[in-house]
Amino acid sequence: MVVMPLKPEFPEEWDKKTGSDLRAVSYWTYATIYSGKDSLFNRLKEKKIPAEAIPQYFSVYGLRTYGSLNGNLVTEIIYVHSKLMIVDDRLAIIGSANINDRSMLGDRDSEVAVIIQDNDLMEGTMNGQPYQVGQFSHSLRCHLLREHLGLLSERNATPLNVEDPLTTISTISKLAVENTLIYEQVFHGRILPTNQGLADFSLEKAEKELEKIQGSIVVFPSLFLKDVLKPSFLDYVDMYVDTRGRTRELNFDDTTAGTFFA
């Protein structure tokens, strides 16, 4: 389960004149997760895992919230800036590094990360079976899930148990879809490009719909602008220019790759 920003942190929109950086980062994000030949999604398909079963192994979500501003209902993404990985409820990696050359080469940005491996194990469950979980990693994951699913709020309290991550995946996916559909119904055209929404003509109905939302988890838009985000040739060059002047051969499935600065 991956939780990441619904939109990269660039102020511009996705138009070709001013949004080249946003389009390029969005393109590579989708190519890495879903559409690229070596994407995580396609690697699972190569393992003969049916597409409908892949969410049981790998799924991506975003976070969104809503409120009232000057008497108008508004919505905004929750920008996930933390770099955190929790593995098997026994190990956690927490740091500031992004997964890119700027953070990982070792001679650019100053980054720090820690690996926290639990020695204090306790009884838990994994996929319905008895399993020794780490006290810190397990409690951190459970708290984050409860927060994202709205279980920390008395208004949205449900009997959902998040102690076993594998038995709650389908419930998480279902809740994310339900939340996303409510947001689309209330804020048409502000979540995905559609028609007028409830917030534009019926504040009372919109507020009643929003009360049904649990937590902040929503579906990550895996097909958003998938056919128009591909950067131009010049965008590729700009992205791979390095002041050290070294070059390397880069191969792209859908471009005529040449020699780029990198």
Short mmCIF file of C-alpha atoms in Angstrom, two decimals:
data_model
loop_
_atom_site.label_atom_id
_atom_site.label_comp_id
_atom_site.label_asym_id
_atom_site.label_seq_id
_atom_site.Cartn_x
_atom_site.Cartn_y
_atom_site.Cartn_z
CA MET A 1 0.00 0.00 0.00
CA VAL A 2 1.43 3.36 -1.11
CA VAL A 3 0.18 6.80 -0.07
CA MET A 4 1.56 9.70 -2.11
CA PRO A 5 0.63 13.24 -3.25
CA LEU A 6 -2.23 13.47 -5.74
CA LYS A 7 -0.28 16.21 -7.55
CA PRO A 8 3.46 16.99 -7.59
CA GLU A 9 4.49 20.11 -5.69
CA PHE A 10 4.55 22.60 -8.57
CA PRO A 11 2.41 25.77 -8.60
CA GLU A 12 1.60 25.63 -12.31
CA GLU A 13 -1.09 23.61 -14.08
CA TRP A 14 -0.65 20.90 -16.70
CA ASP A 15 -0.70 23.17 -19.77
CA LYS A 16 2.19 22.95 -22.23
CA LYS A 17 3.20 26.62 -21.94
CA THR A 18 3.84 26.88 -18.21
CA GLY A 19 3.57 23.35 -16.84
CA SER A 20 6.55 21.53 -18.38
CA ASP A 21 8.08 20.58 -15.01
CA LEU A 22 4.75 19.43 -13.62
CA ARG A 23 3.96 17.43 -16.76
CA ALA A 24 7.39 15.79 -16.80
CA VAL A 25 7.31 14.74 -13.14
CA SER A 26 3.71 13.53 -13.48
CA TYR A 27 4.61 11.57 -16.60
CA TRP A 28 7.47 9.73 -14.92
CA THR A 29 5.38 9.10 -11.82
CA TYR A 30 2.67 7.37 -13.86
CA ALA A 31 5.24 5.58 -16.03
CA THR A 32 6.99 4.21 -12.94
CA ILE A 33 3.81 3.05 -11.25
CA TYR A 34 1.42 2.06 -14.03
CA SER A 35 2.16 2.67 -17.69
CA GLY A 36 5.87 2.05 -18.26
CA LYS A 37 7.20 -1.28 -19.47
CA ASP A 38 9.10 -1.77 -16.21
CA SER A 39 6.43 -0.18 -14.01
CA LEU A 40 5.50 -1.84 -10.74
CA PHE A 41 2.06 -2.67 -12.14
CA ASN A 42 3.44 -4.36 -15.27
CA ARG A 43 6.07 -6.26 -13.31
CA LEU A 44 3.28 -7.83 -11.28
CA LYS A 45 1.42 -8.69 -14.50
CA GLU A 46 4.58 -10.40 -15.78
CA LYS A 47 4.38 -12.62 -12.69
CA LYS A 48 1.02 -13.85 -14.04
CA ILE A 49 -0.94 -12.03 -11.35
CA PRO A 50 -4.40 -11.13 -12.75
CA ALA A 51 -5.00 -7.38 -13.06
CA GLU A 52 -8.00 -7.54 -10.74
CA ALA A 53 -5.86 -9.22 -8.04
CA ILE A 54 -2.96 -6.75 -8.21
CA PRO A 55 -4.48 -4.36 -5.60
CA GLN A 56 -4.04 -7.18 -3.08
CA TYR A 57 -0.28 -6.85 -3.63
CA PHE A 58 0.17 -3.22 -4.65
CA SER A 59 -2.18 -0.24 -4.49
CA VAL A 60 -1.72 3.54 -4.53
CA TYR A 61 -3.81 6.14 -2.72
CA GLY A 62 -3.84 9.87 -2.09
CA LEU A 63 -5.23 12.02 0.72
CA ARG A 64 -7.83 14.78 0.43
CA THR A 65 -9.84 16.96 2.80
CA TYR A 66 -12.62 19.56 2.63
CA GLY A 67 -13.89 22.57 4.52
CA SER A 68 -15.77 25.85 4.28
CA LEU A 69 -14.21 29.13 3.12
CA ASN A 70 -16.27 32.33 3.13
CA GLY A 71 -19.46 30.29 3.09
CA ASN A 72 -18.34 28.12 0.17
CA LEU A 73 -17.41 24.45 0.30
CA VAL A 74 -13.83 23.85 -0.80
CA THR A 75 -11.55 20.82 -1.13
CA GLU A 76 -7.79 20.47 -1.20
CA ILE A 77 -5.27 17.66 -1.33
CA ILE A 78 -3.24 16.71 1.72
CA TYR A 79 0.32 16.86 0.43
CA VAL A 80 2.21 13.80 1.65
CA HIS A 81 5.77 15.00 2.19
CA SER A 82 6.99 12.31 4.60
CA LYS A 83 9.36 9.66 3.32
CA LEU A 84 8.34 6.58 5.26
CA MET A 85 8.32 2.85 4.63
CA ILE A 86 6.99 0.21 7.01
CA VAL A 87 7.95 -3.37 6.16
CA ASP A 88 6.14 -6.40 7.57
CA ASP A 89 5.29 -4.51 10.79
CA ARG A 90 8.87 -5.10 11.93
CA LEU A 91 11.00 -2.46 10.24
CA ALA A 92 10.53 1.23 9.47
CA ILE A 93 12.62 3.56 7.29
CA ILE A 94 12.06 7.24 8.06
CA GLY A 95 14.02 10.04 6.40
CA SER A 96 14.16 13.07 4.16
CA ALA A 97 15.56 11.59 0.93
CA ASN A 98 13.50 11.41 -2.24
CA ILE A 99 13.95 8.55 -4.69
CA ASN A 100 15.92 10.54 -7.25
CA ASP A 101 19.52 11.37 -8.15
CA ARG A 102 19.44 14.66 -6.27
CA SER A 103 18.85 12.86 -2.99
CA MET A 104 20.56 9.53 -3.63
CA LEU A 105 23.87 10.33 -5.37
CA GLY A 106 25.48 11.36 -2.12
CA ASP A 107 27.13 14.55 -3.33
CA ARG A 108 24.14 16.84 -3.86
CA ASP A 109 21.47 17.50 -1.24
CA SER A 110 22.18 16.69 2.40
CA GLU A 111 19.74 13.96 3.42
CA VAL A 112 19.30 11.75 6.43
CA ALA A 113 17.32 8.59 7.11
CA VAL A 114 17.12 6.01 9.86
CA ILE A 115 16.26 2.33 9.80
CA ILE A 116 14.30 1.31 12.88
CA GLN A 117 14.23 -2.46 13.34
CA ASP A 118 12.18 -3.71 16.25
CA ASN A 119 13.78 -6.04 18.76
CA ASP A 120 10.74 -5.78 21.01
CA LEU A 121 8.34 -8.21 19.29
CA MET A 122 4.80 -9.03 20.35
CA GLU A 123 2.00 -11.31 19.23
CA GLY A 124 0.04 -10.12 16.20
CA THR A 125 -1.52 -11.42 13.00
CA MET A 126 -0.54 -11.28 9.35
CA ASN A 127 -2.97 -12.54 6.70
CA GLY A 128 -5.05 -14.12 9.45
CA GLN A 129 -2.14 -16.13 10.86
CA PRO A 130 -0.20 -15.67 14.12
CA TYR A 131 2.78 -13.40 13.51
CA GLN A 132 5.41 -11.64 15.60
CA VAL A 133 5.15 -7.89 14.99
CA GLY A 134 7.48 -5.12 16.11
CA GLN A 135 5.95 -2.91 18.74
CA PHE A 136 7.04 0.41 17.16
CA SER A 137 6.52 -0.43 13.48
CA HIS A 138 3.18 -2.08 14.09
CA SER A 139 1.81 0.73 16.26
CA LEU A 140 3.01 3.37 13.78
CA ARG A 141 1.29 1.66 10.84
CA CYS A 142 -1.94 1.15 12.77
CA HIS A 143 -2.03 4.78 13.90
CA LEU A 144 -1.46 6.07 10.36
CA LEU A 145 -4.17 3.80 8.95
CA ARG A 146 -6.63 4.87 11.62
CA GLU A 147 -5.88 8.50 10.82
CA HIS A 148 -6.27 8.05 7.04
CA LEU A 149 -9.46 6.02 7.46
CA GLY A 150 -11.05 8.45 9.89
CA LEU A 151 -11.03 6.01 12.79
CA LEU A 152 -9.55 8.55 15.21
CA SER A 153 -12.68 10.67 14.92
CA GLU A 154 -15.71 9.75 17.01
CA ARG A 155 -17.98 10.94 14.18
CA ASN A 156 -16.52 8.39 11.76
CA ALA A 157 -15.77 5.65 14.27
CA THR A 158 -16.34 2.18 12.79
CA PRO A 159 -15.51 -1.33 14.02
CA LEU A 160 -12.82 -1.67 11.31
CA ASN A 161 -9.77 -3.45 12.72
CA VAL A 162 -6.45 -2.44 11.14
CA GLU A 163 -4.23 -4.74 13.20
CA ASP A 164 -3.80 -7.19 10.29
CA PRO A 165 -2.82 -5.21 7.18
CA LEU A 166 -3.56 -7.96 4.66
CA THR A 167 -7.14 -8.56 5.78
CA THR A 168 -8.02 -4.85 5.54
CA ILE A 169 -6.73 -4.12 2.02
CA SER A 170 -10.08 -4.66 0.30
CA THR A 171 -11.86 -2.51 2.91
CA ILE A 172 -9.33 0.29 2.44
CA SER A 173 -9.80 0.15 -1.34
CA LYS A 174 -13.59 0.20 -1.01
CA LEU A 175 -13.50 3.18 1.35
CA ALA A 176 -11.12 5.10 -0.95
CA VAL A 177 -13.47 4.57 -3.89
CA GLU A 178 -16.51 5.68 -1.87
CA ASN A 179 -14.73 8.83 -0.67
CA THR A 180 -13.56 9.65 -4.19
CA LEU A 181 -17.05 9.28 -5.64
CA ILE A 182 -18.47 11.63 -2.99
CA TYR A 183 -15.81 14.23 -3.75
CA GLU A 184 -16.55 13.96 -7.47
CA GLN A 185 -20.29 14.33 -6.85
CA VAL A 186 -19.87 17.40 -4.65
CA PHE A 187 -16.95 19.08 -6.41
CA HIS A 188 -17.47 18.20 -10.09
CA GLY A 189 -14.79 19.75 -12.26
CA ARG A 190 -12.46 20.37 -9.32
CA ILE A 191 -11.49 16.76 -8.71
CA LEU A 192 -11.70 15.45 -12.25
CA PRO A 193 -12.88 17.42 -15.30
CA THR A 194 -16.66 16.83 -15.31
CA ASN A 195 -19.83 18.91 -15.08
CA GLN A 196 -21.36 21.08 -12.36
CA GLY A 197 -21.36 19.60 -8.86
CA LEU A 198 -23.58 19.80 -5.79
CA ALA A 199 -21.42 22.47 -4.17
CA ASP A 200 -22.32 24.83 -7.03
CA PHE A 201 -26.10 24.78 -6.54
CA SER A 202 -27.06 23.00 -3.28
CA LEU A 203 -24.93 23.68 -0.23
CA GLU A 204 -27.21 21.65 2.05
CA LYS A 205 -27.12 18.53 -0.14
CA ALA A 206 -23.38 18.88 -0.59
CA GLU A 207 -22.78 19.09 3.16
CA LYS A 208 -24.90 15.96 3.75
CA GLU A 209 -22.85 14.05 1.18
CA LEU A 210 -19.55 15.20 2.67
CA GLU A 211 -20.63 13.95 6.10
CA LYS A 212 -20.44 10.42 4.64
CA ILE A 213 -16.71 10.72 3.99
CA GLN A 214 -14.52 8.63 6.29
CA GLY A 215 -10.99 9.83 6.81
CA SER A 216 -8.94 11.39 4.03
CA ILE A 217 -8.00 8.45 1.84
CA VAL A 218 -8.97 8.60 -1.84
CA VAL A 219 -8.12 6.79 -5.06
CA PHE A 220 -4.93 7.80 -6.87
CA PRO A 221 -5.94 8.83 -10.45
CA SER A 222 -3.84 6.30 -12.35
CA LEU A 223 -5.16 7.26 -15.82
CA PHE A 224 -5.20 11.05 -15.38
CA LEU A 225 -4.03 12.73 -18.63
CA LYS A 226 -2.17 9.53 -19.51
CA ASP A 227 -2.15 10.30 -23.25
CA VAL A 228 -1.01 13.93 -23.06
CA LEU A 229 1.60 14.11 -20.29
CA LYS A 230 4.48 12.72 -22.34
CA PRO A 231 7.28 15.33 -22.28
CA SER A 232 8.72 16.70 -25.51
CA PHE A 233 12.23 15.92 -26.71
CA LEU A 234 13.45 19.22 -25.26
CA ASP A 235 11.90 18.35 -21.91
CA TYR A 236 13.98 15.16 -21.84
CA VAL A 237 17.15 17.14 -22.55
CA ASP A 238 16.37 19.69 -19.83
CA MET A 239 15.74 16.94 -17.29
CA TYR A 240 19.04 15.18 -17.94
CA VAL A 241 21.47 18.10 -18.18
CA ASP A 242 24.20 17.89 -15.55
CA THR A 243 26.84 20.53 -14.90
CA ARG A 244 29.54 17.85 -14.80
CA GLY A 245 28.99 17.32 -18.52
CA ARG A 246 28.91 13.54 -18.46
CA THR A 247 26.75 11.72 -21.01
CA ARG A 248 25.02 8.38 -21.05
CA GLU A 249 22.68 6.47 -23.32
CA LEU A 250 19.07 6.47 -22.14
CA ASN A 251 16.49 4.12 -23.65
CA PHE A 252 12.79 4.92 -23.61
CA ASP A 253 10.13 2.57 -24.91
CA ASP A 254 8.14 5.31 -26.64
CA THR A 255 10.88 7.67 -27.84
CA THR A 256 13.77 7.56 -30.25
CA ALA A 257 16.44 7.69 -27.59
CA GLY A 258 19.71 9.40 -28.31
CA THR A 259 22.61 10.50 -26.17
CA PHE A 260 21.60 12.80 -23.35
CA PHE A 261 23.60 14.72 -20.78
CA ALA A 262 23.32 13.00 -17.41
#
